[in-house]
Structure formats: structure tokens, C-alpha cells
Short mmCIF file of C-alpha atoms in Angstrom, two decimals:
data_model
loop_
_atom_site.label_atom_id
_atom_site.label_comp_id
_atom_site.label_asym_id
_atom_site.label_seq_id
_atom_site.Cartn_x
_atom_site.Cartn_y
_atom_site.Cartn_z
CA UNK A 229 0.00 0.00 0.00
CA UNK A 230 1.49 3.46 -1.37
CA UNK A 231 1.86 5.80 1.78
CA UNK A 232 2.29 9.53 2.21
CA UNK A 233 5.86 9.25 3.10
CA UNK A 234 9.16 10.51 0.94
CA UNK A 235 9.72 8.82 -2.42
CA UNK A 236 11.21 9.11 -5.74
CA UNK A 237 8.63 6.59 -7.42
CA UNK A 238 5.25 7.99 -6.84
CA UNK A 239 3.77 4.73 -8.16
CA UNK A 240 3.19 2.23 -6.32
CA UNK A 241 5.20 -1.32 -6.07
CA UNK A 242 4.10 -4.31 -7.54
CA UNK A 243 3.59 -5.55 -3.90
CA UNK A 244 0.86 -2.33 -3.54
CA UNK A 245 -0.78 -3.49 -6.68
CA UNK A 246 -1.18 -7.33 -5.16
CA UNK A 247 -2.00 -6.12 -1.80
CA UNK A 248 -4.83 -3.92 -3.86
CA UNK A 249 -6.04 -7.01 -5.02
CA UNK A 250 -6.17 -8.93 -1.76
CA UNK A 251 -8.50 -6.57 -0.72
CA UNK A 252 -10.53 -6.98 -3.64
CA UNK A 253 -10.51 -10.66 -3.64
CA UNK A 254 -11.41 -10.41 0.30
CA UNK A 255 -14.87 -9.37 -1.28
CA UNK A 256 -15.29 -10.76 -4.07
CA UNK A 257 -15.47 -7.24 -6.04
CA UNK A 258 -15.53 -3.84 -4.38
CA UNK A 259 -16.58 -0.29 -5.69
CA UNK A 260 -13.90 2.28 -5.62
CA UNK A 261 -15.41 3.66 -2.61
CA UNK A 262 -15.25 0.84 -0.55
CA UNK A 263 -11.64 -0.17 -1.97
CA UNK A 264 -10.64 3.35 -0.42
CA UNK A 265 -12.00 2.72 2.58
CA UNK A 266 -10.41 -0.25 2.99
CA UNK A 267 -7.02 1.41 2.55
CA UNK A 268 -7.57 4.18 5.07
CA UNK A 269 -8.95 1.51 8.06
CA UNK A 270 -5.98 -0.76 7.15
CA UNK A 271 -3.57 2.69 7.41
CA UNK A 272 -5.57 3.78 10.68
CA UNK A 273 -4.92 0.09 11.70
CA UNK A 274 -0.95 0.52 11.21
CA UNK A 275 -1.06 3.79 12.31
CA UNK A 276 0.15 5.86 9.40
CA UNK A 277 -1.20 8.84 7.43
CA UNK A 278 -2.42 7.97 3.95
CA UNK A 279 -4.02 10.63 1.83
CA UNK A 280 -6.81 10.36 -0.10
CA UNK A 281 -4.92 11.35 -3.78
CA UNK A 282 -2.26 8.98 -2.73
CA UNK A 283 -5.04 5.99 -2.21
CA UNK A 284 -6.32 6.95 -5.38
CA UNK A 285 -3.21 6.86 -7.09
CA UNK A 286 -2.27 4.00 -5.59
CA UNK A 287 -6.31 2.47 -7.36
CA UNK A 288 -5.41 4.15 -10.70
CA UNK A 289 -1.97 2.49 -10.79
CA UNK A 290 -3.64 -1.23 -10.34
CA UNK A 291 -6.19 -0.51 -12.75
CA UNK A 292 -3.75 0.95 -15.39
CA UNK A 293 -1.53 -2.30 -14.54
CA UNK A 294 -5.09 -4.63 -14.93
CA UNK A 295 -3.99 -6.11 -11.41
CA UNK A 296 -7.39 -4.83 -10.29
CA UNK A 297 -10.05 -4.04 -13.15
CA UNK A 298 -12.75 -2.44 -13.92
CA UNK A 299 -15.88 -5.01 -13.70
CA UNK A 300 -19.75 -4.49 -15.43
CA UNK A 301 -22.40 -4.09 -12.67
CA UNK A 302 -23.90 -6.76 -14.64
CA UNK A 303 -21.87 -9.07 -13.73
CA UNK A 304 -21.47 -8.82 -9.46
CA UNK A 305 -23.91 -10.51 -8.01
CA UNK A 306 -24.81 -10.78 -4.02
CA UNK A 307 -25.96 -14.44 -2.71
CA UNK A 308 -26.83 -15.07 -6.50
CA UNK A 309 -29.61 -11.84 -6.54
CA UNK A 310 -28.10 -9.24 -8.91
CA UNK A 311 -26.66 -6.08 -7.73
CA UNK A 312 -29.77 -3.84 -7.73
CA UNK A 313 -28.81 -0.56 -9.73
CA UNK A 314 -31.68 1.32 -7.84
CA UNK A 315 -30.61 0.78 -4.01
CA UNK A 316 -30.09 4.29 -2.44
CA UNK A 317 -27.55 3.25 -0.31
CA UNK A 318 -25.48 1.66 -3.15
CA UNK A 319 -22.70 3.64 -2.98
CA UNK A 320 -20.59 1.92 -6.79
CA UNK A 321 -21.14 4.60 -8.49
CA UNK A 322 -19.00 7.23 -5.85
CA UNK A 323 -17.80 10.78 -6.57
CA UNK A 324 -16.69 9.89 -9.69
CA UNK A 325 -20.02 8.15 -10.50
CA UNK A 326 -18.55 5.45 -12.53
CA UNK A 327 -21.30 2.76 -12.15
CA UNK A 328 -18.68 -0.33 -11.96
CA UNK A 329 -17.00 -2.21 -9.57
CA UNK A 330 -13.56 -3.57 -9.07
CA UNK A 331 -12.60 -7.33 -9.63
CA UNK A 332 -9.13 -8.83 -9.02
CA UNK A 333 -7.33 -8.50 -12.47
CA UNK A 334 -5.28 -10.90 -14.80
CA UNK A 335 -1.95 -9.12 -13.78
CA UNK A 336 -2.25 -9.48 -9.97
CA UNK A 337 -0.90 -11.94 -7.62
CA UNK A 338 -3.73 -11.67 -4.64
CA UNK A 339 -1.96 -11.01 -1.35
CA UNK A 340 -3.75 -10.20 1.96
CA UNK A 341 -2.25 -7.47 3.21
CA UNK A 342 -1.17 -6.99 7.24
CA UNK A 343 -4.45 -6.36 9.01
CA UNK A 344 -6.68 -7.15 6.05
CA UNK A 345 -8.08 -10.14 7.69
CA UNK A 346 -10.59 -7.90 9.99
CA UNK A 347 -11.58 -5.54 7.26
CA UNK A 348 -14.70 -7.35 6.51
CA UNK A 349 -15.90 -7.46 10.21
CA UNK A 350 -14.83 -3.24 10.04
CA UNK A 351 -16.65 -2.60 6.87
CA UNK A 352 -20.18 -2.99 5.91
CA UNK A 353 -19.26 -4.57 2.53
CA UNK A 354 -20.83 -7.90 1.70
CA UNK A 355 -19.35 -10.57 0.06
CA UNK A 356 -19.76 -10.49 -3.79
CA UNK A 357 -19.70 -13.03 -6.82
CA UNK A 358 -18.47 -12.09 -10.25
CA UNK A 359 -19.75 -14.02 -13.35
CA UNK A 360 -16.12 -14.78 -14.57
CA UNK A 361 -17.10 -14.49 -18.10
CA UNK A 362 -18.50 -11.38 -18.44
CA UNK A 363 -15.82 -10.06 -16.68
CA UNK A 364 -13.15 -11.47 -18.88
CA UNK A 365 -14.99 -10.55 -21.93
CA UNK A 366 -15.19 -6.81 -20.81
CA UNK A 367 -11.30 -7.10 -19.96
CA UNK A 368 -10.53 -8.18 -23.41
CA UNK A 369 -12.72 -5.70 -24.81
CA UNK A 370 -10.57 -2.90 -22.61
CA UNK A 371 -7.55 -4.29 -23.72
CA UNK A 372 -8.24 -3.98 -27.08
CA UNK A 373 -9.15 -0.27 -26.26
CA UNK A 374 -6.22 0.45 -24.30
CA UNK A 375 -3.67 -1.19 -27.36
CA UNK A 376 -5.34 1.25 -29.80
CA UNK A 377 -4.96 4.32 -27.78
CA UNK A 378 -1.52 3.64 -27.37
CA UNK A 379 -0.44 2.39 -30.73
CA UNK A 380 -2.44 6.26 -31.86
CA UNK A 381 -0.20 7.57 -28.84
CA UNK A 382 2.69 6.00 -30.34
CA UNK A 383 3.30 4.98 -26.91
CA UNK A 384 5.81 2.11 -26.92
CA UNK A 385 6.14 1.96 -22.81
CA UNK A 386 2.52 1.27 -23.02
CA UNK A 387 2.18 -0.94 -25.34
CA UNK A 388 4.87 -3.00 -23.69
CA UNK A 389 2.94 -3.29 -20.61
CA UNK A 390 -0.48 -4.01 -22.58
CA UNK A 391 1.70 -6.79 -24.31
CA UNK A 392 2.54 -8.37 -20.85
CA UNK A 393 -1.46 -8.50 -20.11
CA UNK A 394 -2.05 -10.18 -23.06
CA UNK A 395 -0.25 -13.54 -21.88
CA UNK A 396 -1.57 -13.14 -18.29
CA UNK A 397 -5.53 -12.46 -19.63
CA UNK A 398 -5.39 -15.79 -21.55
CA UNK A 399 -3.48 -17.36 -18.31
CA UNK A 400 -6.87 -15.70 -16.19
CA UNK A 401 -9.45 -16.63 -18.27
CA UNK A 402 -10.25 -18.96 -21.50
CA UNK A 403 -9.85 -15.97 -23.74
CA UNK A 404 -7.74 -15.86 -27.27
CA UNK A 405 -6.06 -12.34 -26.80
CA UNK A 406 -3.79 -12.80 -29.32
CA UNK A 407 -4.99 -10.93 -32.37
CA UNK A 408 -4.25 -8.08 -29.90
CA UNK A 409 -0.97 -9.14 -28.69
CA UNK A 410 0.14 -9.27 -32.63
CA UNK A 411 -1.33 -6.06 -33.20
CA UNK A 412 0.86 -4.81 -30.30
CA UNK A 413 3.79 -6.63 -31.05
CA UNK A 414 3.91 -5.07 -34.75
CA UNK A 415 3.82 -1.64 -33.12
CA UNK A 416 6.62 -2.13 -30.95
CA UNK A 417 8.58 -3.69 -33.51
CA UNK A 418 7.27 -1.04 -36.33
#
């Protein structure tokens, strides 16, 4: 977990990004919201200061990375009952009112955090499903997305990294993400 102290790497560590999604996977899939409320108790817990732009840094970097990803309310589920999209106290959509949640990605290596074990009796979050393959399908389909904006960026760092997810998306999930990985590859190689 990325904290406010002095660095010269304002992203976070690859360890941040898997303890991200040991949180995630603690639940099953968690809004944004919840996923920064998780990382303020567990800072509270180990008594350090973490900011709120650094905890949503530290969100952006795992979703950028696809170690946590973005996930279609259609596809969270709680005890089998869909996710109803009219519950006022539903709080997915947050300040940013993106109406998604969060899933454990195909880049992450789930680790539990210290402390993360007594976040669920802490926070009222309950424990949610995800239908695996609409959530893979809506990964490949931002994955595709994310290779064309950055092969019309012409940016090669990028693209490298979106290469990467393209072995670890077909390692996730039975997906064939290889028209986009030669798509990629040609770019880099241009």
C-alpha cells in the first residue's frame, strides 16, 4: 500500500498493486469507494497517514496495470440476486459516479495485506460473486481499447505493458487475446 511518506517513485510497487487485489478478492469485487476505505482503516490500523490522492493513485496504478479491473455491474452478483442498480444506499457509483465495480485483475498476484483479515468485520461490505465471463470478456474488450490508444499515442512503454497482459488475460481466463498481442507486437517492432 502506497503511503504519504518521501519517495522518488510515486507509483506504487508491484507488492501495492497485489495487496490492492487482496482486498478486492477479500470481497469478491468492491466499488472504488469501498476499496478506499479499505485502505484508510488498514492505514488507521498501522497507524500511518495515507491521503486520499495517494489511495487513489495508488487504485489508478492497479487498474492501469489490470492487477485490479474495472468489472460491469452486470456481472457482481450478491448471494446469486443481482446487484440492484436502484438501491439508495449503493454507494458503486462514488464521486466519480462510474457505475462499476472492481474485480481482481489478470496481472495481480492476490496477497492479503497486514491487518486485512478484519476488514470485513470493520466494513459494511458484503461478500460479492463475479460471473467470470462477463468479466473477462469486458477485460478483453478494454484491452483492445487500451492497445489502440496507445499504438495512436505512439506509446511504446505502453504498449509494452499491454503486451505483458495479453499472456496473463489468456493465463486468467479462456480468452484468445492474441490478435491483440500481434497487433501490439507489430507496433513495438514497427
Amino acid at each position: 500500500m502506497a503511503d504519504s511518506g518521501e519517495t522518488d517513485d510515486p507509483a506504487p510497487s508491484v507488492a501495492a498493486r497485489d495487496d490492492l487485489a487482496g482486498v478486492v478478492d477479500l470481497f469478491g469485487s468492491v466499488t472504488r469507494a469501498e476499496l478506499s476505505r479499505a485502505l484508510s482503516e488498514l492505514a488507521f490500523k498501522r497507524r500511518t497517514e495515507v491521503d486520499d490522492a495517494a489511495i487513489a493513485a495508488a487504485i489508478d496504478v492497479g487498474v492501469a496495470e489490470y492487477a485490479i479491473v474495472p468489472t460491469p455491474r452486470s456481472a457482481v452478483s450478491v448471494d446469486g440476486d443481482p446487484v440492484d442498480p436502484t438501491d439508495p444506499d449503493d454507494d458503486s457509483t462514488g464521486s466519480d459516479r462510474d457505475p462499476t465495480f472492481l474485480a481482481v485483475g489478470p496481472a495481480a498476484f492476490p496477497q492479503l495485506p497486514e491487518g486485512a483479515e478484519d476488514l470485513p468485520h470493520i466494513l459494511d461490505v458484503p461478500d460479492r460473486e463475479v460471473d467470470r465471463e462477463a468479466l473477462s470478456d469486458a477485460v478483453l474488450d478494454r484491452l483492445s481499447a487500451d492497445a489502440i490508444d496507445a499504438i495512436n499515442a505512439g506509446d511504446t512503454e505502453r504498449l509494452e505493458t499491454l503486451a505483458d497482459v495479453t499472456y496473463d488475460i489468456e493465463a486468467w481466463a479462456p480468452v484468445d487475446a492474441e490478435p491483440i498481442r500481434e497487433r501490439i507486437l507489430a507496433e513495438i517492432d514497427g
